[in-house]
Tab-separated table of C-alpha atoms in Angstrom:
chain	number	residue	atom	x	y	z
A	180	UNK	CA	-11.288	2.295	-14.057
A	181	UNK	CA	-9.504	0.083	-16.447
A	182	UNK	CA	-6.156	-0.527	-14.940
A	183	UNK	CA	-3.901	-1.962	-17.342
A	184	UNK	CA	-0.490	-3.947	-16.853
A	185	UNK	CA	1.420	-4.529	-19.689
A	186	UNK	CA	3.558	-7.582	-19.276
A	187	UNK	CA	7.243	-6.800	-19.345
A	188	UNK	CA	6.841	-4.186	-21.672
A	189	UNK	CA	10.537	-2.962	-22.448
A	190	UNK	CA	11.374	-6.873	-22.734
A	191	UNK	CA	8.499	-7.197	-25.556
A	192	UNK	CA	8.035	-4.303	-27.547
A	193	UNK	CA	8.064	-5.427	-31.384
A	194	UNK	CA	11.327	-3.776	-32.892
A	195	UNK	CA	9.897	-4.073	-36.434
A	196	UNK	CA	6.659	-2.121	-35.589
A	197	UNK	CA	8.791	0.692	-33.725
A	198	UNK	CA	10.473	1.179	-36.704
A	199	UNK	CA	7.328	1.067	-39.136
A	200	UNK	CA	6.032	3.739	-36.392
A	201	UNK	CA	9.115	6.197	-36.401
A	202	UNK	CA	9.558	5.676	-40.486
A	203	UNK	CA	5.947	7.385	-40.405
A	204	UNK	CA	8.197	10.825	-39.490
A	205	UNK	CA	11.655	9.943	-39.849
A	206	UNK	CA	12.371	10.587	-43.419
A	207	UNK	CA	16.268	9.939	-43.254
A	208	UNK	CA	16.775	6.461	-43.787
A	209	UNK	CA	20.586	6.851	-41.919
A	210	UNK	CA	18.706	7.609	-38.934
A	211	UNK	CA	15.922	4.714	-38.610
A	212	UNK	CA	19.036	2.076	-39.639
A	213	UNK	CA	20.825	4.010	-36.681
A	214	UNK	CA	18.174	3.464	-34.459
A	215	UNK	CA	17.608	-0.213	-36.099
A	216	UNK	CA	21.242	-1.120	-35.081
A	217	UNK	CA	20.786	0.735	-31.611
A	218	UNK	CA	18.124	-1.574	-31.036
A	219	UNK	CA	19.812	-5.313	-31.924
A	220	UNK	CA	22.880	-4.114	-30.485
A	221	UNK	CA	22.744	-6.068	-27.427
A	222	UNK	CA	23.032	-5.911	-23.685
A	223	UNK	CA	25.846	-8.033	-21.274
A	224	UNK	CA	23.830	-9.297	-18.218
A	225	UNK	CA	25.806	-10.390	-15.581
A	226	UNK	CA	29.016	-10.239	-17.902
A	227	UNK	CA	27.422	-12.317	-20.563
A	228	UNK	CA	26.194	-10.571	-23.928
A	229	UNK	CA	22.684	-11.136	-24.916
A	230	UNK	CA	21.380	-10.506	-28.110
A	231	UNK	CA	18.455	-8.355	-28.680
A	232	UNK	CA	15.952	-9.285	-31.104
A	233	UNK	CA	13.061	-8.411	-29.418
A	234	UNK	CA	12.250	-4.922	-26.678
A	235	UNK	CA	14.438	-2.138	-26.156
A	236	UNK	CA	17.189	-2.310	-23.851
A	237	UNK	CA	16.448	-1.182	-20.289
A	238	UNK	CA	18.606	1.755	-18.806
A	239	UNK	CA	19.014	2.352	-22.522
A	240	UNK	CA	19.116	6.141	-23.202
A	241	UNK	CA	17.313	5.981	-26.261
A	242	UNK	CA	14.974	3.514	-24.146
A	243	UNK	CA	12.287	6.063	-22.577
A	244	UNK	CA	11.257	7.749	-25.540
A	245	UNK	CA	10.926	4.953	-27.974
A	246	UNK	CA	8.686	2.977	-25.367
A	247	UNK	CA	6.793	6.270	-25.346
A	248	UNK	CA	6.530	6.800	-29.718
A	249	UNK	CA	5.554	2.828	-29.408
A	250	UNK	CA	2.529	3.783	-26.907
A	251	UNK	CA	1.698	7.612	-28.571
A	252	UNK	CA	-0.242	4.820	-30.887
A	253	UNK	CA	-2.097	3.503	-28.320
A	254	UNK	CA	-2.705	6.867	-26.417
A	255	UNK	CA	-4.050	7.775	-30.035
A	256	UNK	CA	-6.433	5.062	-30.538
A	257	UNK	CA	-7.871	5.983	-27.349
A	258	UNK	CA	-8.443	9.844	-27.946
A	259	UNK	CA	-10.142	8.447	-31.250
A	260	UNK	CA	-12.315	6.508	-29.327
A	261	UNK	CA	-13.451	9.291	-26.905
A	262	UNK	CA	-12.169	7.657	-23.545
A	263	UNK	CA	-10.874	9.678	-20.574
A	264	UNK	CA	-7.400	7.972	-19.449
A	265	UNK	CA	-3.946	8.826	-18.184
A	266	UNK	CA	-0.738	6.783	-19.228
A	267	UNK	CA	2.956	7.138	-17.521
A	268	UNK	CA	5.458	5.327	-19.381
A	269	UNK	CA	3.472	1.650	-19.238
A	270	UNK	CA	1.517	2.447	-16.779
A	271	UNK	CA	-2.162	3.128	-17.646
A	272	UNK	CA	-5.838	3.869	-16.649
A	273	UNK	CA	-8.720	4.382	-18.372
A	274	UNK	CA	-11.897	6.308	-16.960
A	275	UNK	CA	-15.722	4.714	-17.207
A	276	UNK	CA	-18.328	5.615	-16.060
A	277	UNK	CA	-19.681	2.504	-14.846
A	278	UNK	CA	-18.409	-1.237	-14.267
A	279	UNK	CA	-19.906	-2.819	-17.394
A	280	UNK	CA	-18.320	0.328	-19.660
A	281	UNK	CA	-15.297	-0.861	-18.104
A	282	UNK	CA	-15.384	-4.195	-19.007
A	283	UNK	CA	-16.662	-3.431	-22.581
A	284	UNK	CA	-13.603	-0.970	-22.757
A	285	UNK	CA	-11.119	-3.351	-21.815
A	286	UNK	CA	-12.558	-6.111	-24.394
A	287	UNK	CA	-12.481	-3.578	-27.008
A	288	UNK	CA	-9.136	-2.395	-26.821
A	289	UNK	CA	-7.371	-5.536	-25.893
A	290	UNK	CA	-7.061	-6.150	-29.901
A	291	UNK	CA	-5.492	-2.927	-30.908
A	292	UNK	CA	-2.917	-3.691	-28.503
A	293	UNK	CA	-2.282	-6.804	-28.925
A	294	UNK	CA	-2.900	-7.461	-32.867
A	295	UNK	CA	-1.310	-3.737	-34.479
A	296	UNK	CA	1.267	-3.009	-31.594
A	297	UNK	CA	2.293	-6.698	-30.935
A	298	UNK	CA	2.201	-6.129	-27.268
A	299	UNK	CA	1.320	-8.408	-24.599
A	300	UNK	CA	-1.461	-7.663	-22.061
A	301	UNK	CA	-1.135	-9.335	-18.386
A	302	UNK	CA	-4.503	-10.971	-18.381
A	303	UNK	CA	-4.132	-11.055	-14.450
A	304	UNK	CA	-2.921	-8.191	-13.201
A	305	UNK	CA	-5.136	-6.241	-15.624
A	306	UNK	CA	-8.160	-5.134	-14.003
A	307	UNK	CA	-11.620	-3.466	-13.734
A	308	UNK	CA	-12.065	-1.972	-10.606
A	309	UNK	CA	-13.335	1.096	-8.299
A	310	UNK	CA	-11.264	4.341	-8.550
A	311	UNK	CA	-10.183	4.151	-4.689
A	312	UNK	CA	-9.064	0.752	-5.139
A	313	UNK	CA	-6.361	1.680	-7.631
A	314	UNK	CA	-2.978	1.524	-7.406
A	315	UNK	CA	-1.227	4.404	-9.925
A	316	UNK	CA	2.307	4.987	-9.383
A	317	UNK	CA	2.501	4.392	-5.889
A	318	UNK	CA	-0.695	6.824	-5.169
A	319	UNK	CA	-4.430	5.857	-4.860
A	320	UNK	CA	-7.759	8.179	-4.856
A	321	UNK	CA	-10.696	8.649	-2.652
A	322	UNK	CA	-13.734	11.154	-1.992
A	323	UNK	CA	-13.768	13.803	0.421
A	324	UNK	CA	-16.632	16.530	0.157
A	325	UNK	CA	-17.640	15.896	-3.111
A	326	UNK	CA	-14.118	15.972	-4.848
A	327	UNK	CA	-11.091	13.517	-5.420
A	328	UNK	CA	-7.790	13.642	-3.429
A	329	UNK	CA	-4.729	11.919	-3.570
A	330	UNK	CA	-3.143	9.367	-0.676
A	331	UNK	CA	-0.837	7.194	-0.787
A	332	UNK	CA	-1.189	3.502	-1.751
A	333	UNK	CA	-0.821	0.918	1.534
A	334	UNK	CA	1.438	-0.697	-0.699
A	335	UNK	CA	4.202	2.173	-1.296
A	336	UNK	CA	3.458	2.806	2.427
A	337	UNK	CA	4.544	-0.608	3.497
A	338	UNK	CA	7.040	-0.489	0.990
A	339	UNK	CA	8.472	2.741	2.712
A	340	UNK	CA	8.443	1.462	6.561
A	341	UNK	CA	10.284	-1.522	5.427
A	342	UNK	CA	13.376	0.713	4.122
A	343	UNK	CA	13.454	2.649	7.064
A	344	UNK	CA	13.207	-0.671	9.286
A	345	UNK	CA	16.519	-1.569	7.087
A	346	UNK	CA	18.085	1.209	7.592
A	347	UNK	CA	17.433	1.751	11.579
A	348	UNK	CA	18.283	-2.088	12.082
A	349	UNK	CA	20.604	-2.838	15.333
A	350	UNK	CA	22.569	-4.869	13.179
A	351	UNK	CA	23.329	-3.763	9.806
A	352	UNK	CA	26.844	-2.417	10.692
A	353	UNK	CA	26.281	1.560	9.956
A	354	UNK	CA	27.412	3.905	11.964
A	355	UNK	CA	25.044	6.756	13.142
A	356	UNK	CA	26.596	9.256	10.459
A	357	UNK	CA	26.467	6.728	8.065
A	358	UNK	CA	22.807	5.981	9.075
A	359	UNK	CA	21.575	9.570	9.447
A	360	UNK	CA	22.898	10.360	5.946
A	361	UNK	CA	21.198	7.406	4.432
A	362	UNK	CA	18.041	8.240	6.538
A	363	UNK	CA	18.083	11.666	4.969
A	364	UNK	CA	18.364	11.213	1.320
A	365	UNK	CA	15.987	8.478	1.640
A	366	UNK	CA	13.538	11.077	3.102
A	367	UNK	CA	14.422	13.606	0.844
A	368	UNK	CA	13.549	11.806	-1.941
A	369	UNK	CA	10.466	10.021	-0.682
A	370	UNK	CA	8.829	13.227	0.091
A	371	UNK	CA	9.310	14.977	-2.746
A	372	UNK	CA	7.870	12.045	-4.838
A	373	UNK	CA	4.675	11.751	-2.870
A	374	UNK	CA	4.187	15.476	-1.700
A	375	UNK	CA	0.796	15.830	-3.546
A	376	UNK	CA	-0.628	13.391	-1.481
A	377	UNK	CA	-2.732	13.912	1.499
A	378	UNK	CA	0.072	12.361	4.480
A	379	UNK	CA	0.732	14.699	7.509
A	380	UNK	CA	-0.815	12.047	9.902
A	381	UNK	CA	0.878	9.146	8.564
A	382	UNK	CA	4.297	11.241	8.807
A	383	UNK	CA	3.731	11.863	12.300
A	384	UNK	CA	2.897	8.198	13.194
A	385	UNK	CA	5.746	7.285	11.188
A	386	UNK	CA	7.905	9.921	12.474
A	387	UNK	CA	7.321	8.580	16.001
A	388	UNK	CA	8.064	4.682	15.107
A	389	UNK	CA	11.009	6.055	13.473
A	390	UNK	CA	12.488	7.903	16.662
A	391	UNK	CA	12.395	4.633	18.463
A	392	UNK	CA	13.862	2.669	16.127
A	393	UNK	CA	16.709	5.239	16.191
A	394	UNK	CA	16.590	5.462	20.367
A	395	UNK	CA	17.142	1.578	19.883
A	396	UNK	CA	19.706	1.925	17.879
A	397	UNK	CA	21.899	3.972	19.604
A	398	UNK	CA	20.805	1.968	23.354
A	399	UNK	CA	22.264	-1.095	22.100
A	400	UNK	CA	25.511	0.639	20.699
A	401	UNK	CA	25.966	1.078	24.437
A	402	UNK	CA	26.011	-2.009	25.245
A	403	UNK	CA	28.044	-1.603	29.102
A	404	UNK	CA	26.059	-0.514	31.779
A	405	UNK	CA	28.761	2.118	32.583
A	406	UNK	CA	28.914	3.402	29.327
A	407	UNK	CA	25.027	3.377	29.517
A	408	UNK	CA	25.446	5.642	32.999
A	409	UNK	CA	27.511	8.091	31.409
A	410	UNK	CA	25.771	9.038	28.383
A	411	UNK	CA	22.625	9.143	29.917
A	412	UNK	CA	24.026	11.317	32.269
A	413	UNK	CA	25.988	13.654	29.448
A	414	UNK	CA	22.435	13.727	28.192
A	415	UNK	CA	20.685	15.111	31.049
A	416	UNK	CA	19.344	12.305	33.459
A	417	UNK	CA	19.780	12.533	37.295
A	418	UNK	CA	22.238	10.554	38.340
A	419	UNK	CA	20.160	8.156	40.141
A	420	UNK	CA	17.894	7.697	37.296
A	421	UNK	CA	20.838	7.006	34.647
A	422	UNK	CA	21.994	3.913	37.177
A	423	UNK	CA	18.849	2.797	37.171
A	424	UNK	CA	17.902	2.819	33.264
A	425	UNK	CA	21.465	1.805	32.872
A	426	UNK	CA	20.890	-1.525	34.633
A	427	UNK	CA	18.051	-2.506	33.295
A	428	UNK	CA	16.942	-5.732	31.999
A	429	UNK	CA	14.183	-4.384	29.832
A	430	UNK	CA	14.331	-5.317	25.659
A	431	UNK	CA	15.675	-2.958	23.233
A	432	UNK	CA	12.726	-2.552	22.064
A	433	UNK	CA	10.676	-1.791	25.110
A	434	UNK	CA	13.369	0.823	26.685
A	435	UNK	CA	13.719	2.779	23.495
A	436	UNK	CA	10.027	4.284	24.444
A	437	UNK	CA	10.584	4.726	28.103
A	438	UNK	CA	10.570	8.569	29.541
A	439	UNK	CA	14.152	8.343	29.933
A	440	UNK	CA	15.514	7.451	26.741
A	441	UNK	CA	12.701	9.354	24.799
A	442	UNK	CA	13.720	12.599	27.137
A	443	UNK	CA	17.837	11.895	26.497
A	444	UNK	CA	17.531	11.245	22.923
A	445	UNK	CA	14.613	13.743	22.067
A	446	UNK	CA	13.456	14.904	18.824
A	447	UNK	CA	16.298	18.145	19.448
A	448	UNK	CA	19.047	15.683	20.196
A	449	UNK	CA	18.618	13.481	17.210
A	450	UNK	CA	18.472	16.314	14.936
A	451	UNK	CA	21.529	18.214	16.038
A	452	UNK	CA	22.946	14.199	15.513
A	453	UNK	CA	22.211	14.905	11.314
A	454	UNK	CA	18.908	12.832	11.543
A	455	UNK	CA	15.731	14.482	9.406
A	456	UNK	CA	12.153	13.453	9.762
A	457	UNK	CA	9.350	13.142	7.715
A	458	UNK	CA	7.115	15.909	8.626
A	459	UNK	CA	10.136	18.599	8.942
A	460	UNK	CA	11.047	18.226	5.649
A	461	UNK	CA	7.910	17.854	4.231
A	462	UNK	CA	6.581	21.490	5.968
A	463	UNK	CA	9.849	22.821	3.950
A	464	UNK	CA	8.719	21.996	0.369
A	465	UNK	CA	5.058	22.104	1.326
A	466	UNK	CA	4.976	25.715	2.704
């Protein structure tokens, strides 16, 4: 594949060629100046106004679909040629069959982009490289009997466990309503980006980490050792076992996998709490 990064690609697209490109349909001249002045109109950044000679605004609502007419030139050229690719927005890969088609591919096209659309290729994060080594909107590919499947990239993966570490940290301030209802949307969300993917083991691992996090959580909201004692007794421990948990001197971290605390705060208790896990949710919009 020919994975291509565009370099800040809102930030540079030529304004002039845009509006060559939409003239090519747009008959009414009152709309293309509407659109011109739409364009230099300007942006305030951190309360200061910034002119805007060159790109088109970000968060602009106009934004999305001129970025796409600018690129429905390139996505042209490339049907012309006969290449296999898919494009999202900036985002794009090409399909070869080999590594040297690849590379001939990518020195090919580099002067269509960068001498008709006055765009700017990123030399280094542009790259030739094996289909299951690709990173494509968070996903990635491999082979399994004979035909592709989807996973998700290590990188969105790492990405993910270090939001959840934020929001299950002993010290951010939230409260466990606050938390659970973060938690939720988060997972909400996540899931029903990345459902095509192939993930019900990684959502049980991460289900598990998660769980202990939360256990951890709510041990050092105890803090006292008699406040320890009684909810681990409201929760169901023997009496002798709650004093005994309760005075421990084991870490946070080490006590939120213990028997006791993984039995008191089960997977039950933390849901009728508000929390949601990964694999629940995604058996709801997966069945």
């Amino acid at each position: 594949m020919v994975d291509m990064d565009l370099e800040k690609y809102f930030d540079t697209v030529n304004q002039s060629k845009l509006v060559e490109v939409l003239s090519r349909t747009i008959k009414d001249g009152r709309v293309i100046s509407l659109i011109h002045k739409y364009l230099k109109a300007g942006v305030v950044v951190k309360h200061r106004f910034e002119e805007t000679e060159i790109g088109v605004p970000q968060g602009g609502n106009l934004s999305p679909i001129l970025s796409n007419i600018m690129l429905n030139e390139l996505d042209k050229e490339l049907e012309s040629r006969g290449h296999r690719f898919v494009r999202y927005a900036d985002d794009l890969l090409i399909f070869c069959k080999s590594k040297r088609s690849a590379e001939r591919t990518l020195e090919n096209i580099l002067p269509f982009i960068e001498k008709k659309l006055f765009l700017k290729v990123n030399r280094e994060k542009t790259v030739v490289d094996k289909a299951t080594r690709v990173k494509f909107l968070g996903f990635s590919f491999y082979r399994s009997k004979g035909e592709a499947r989807v996973r998700i990239h290590p990188k969105s993966i790492a990405k993910m466990k270090a939001k959840i570490k934020e929001l299950t940290s002993r010290s951010n301030g939230m409260g466990n309503a606050e938390r659970a209802e973060k938690l939720r949307r988060y997972i909400m969300g996540w899931i029903n980006y990345f459902k095509i993917a192939d993930m019900k083991s990684l959502l049980q691992s991460t289900d598990e980490w998660m769980r202990r996090r939360i256990r951890m959580v709510f041990w050092k909201q105890w803090k006292r050792v008699r406040t320890k004692f009684e909810k681990l007794q409201s929760l169901g421990i023997q009496k002798q076992k709650a004093w005994e948990y309760a005075n421990t001197r084991k870490s946070y971290w080490r006590i939120s996998n213990c028997p006791v605390l993984s039995k008191s705060l089960g997977n039950n208790t933390l849901k009728g709490l508000g929390f949601l896990f990964f694999s629940d949710y995604y058996r709801q919009v997966t069945a």
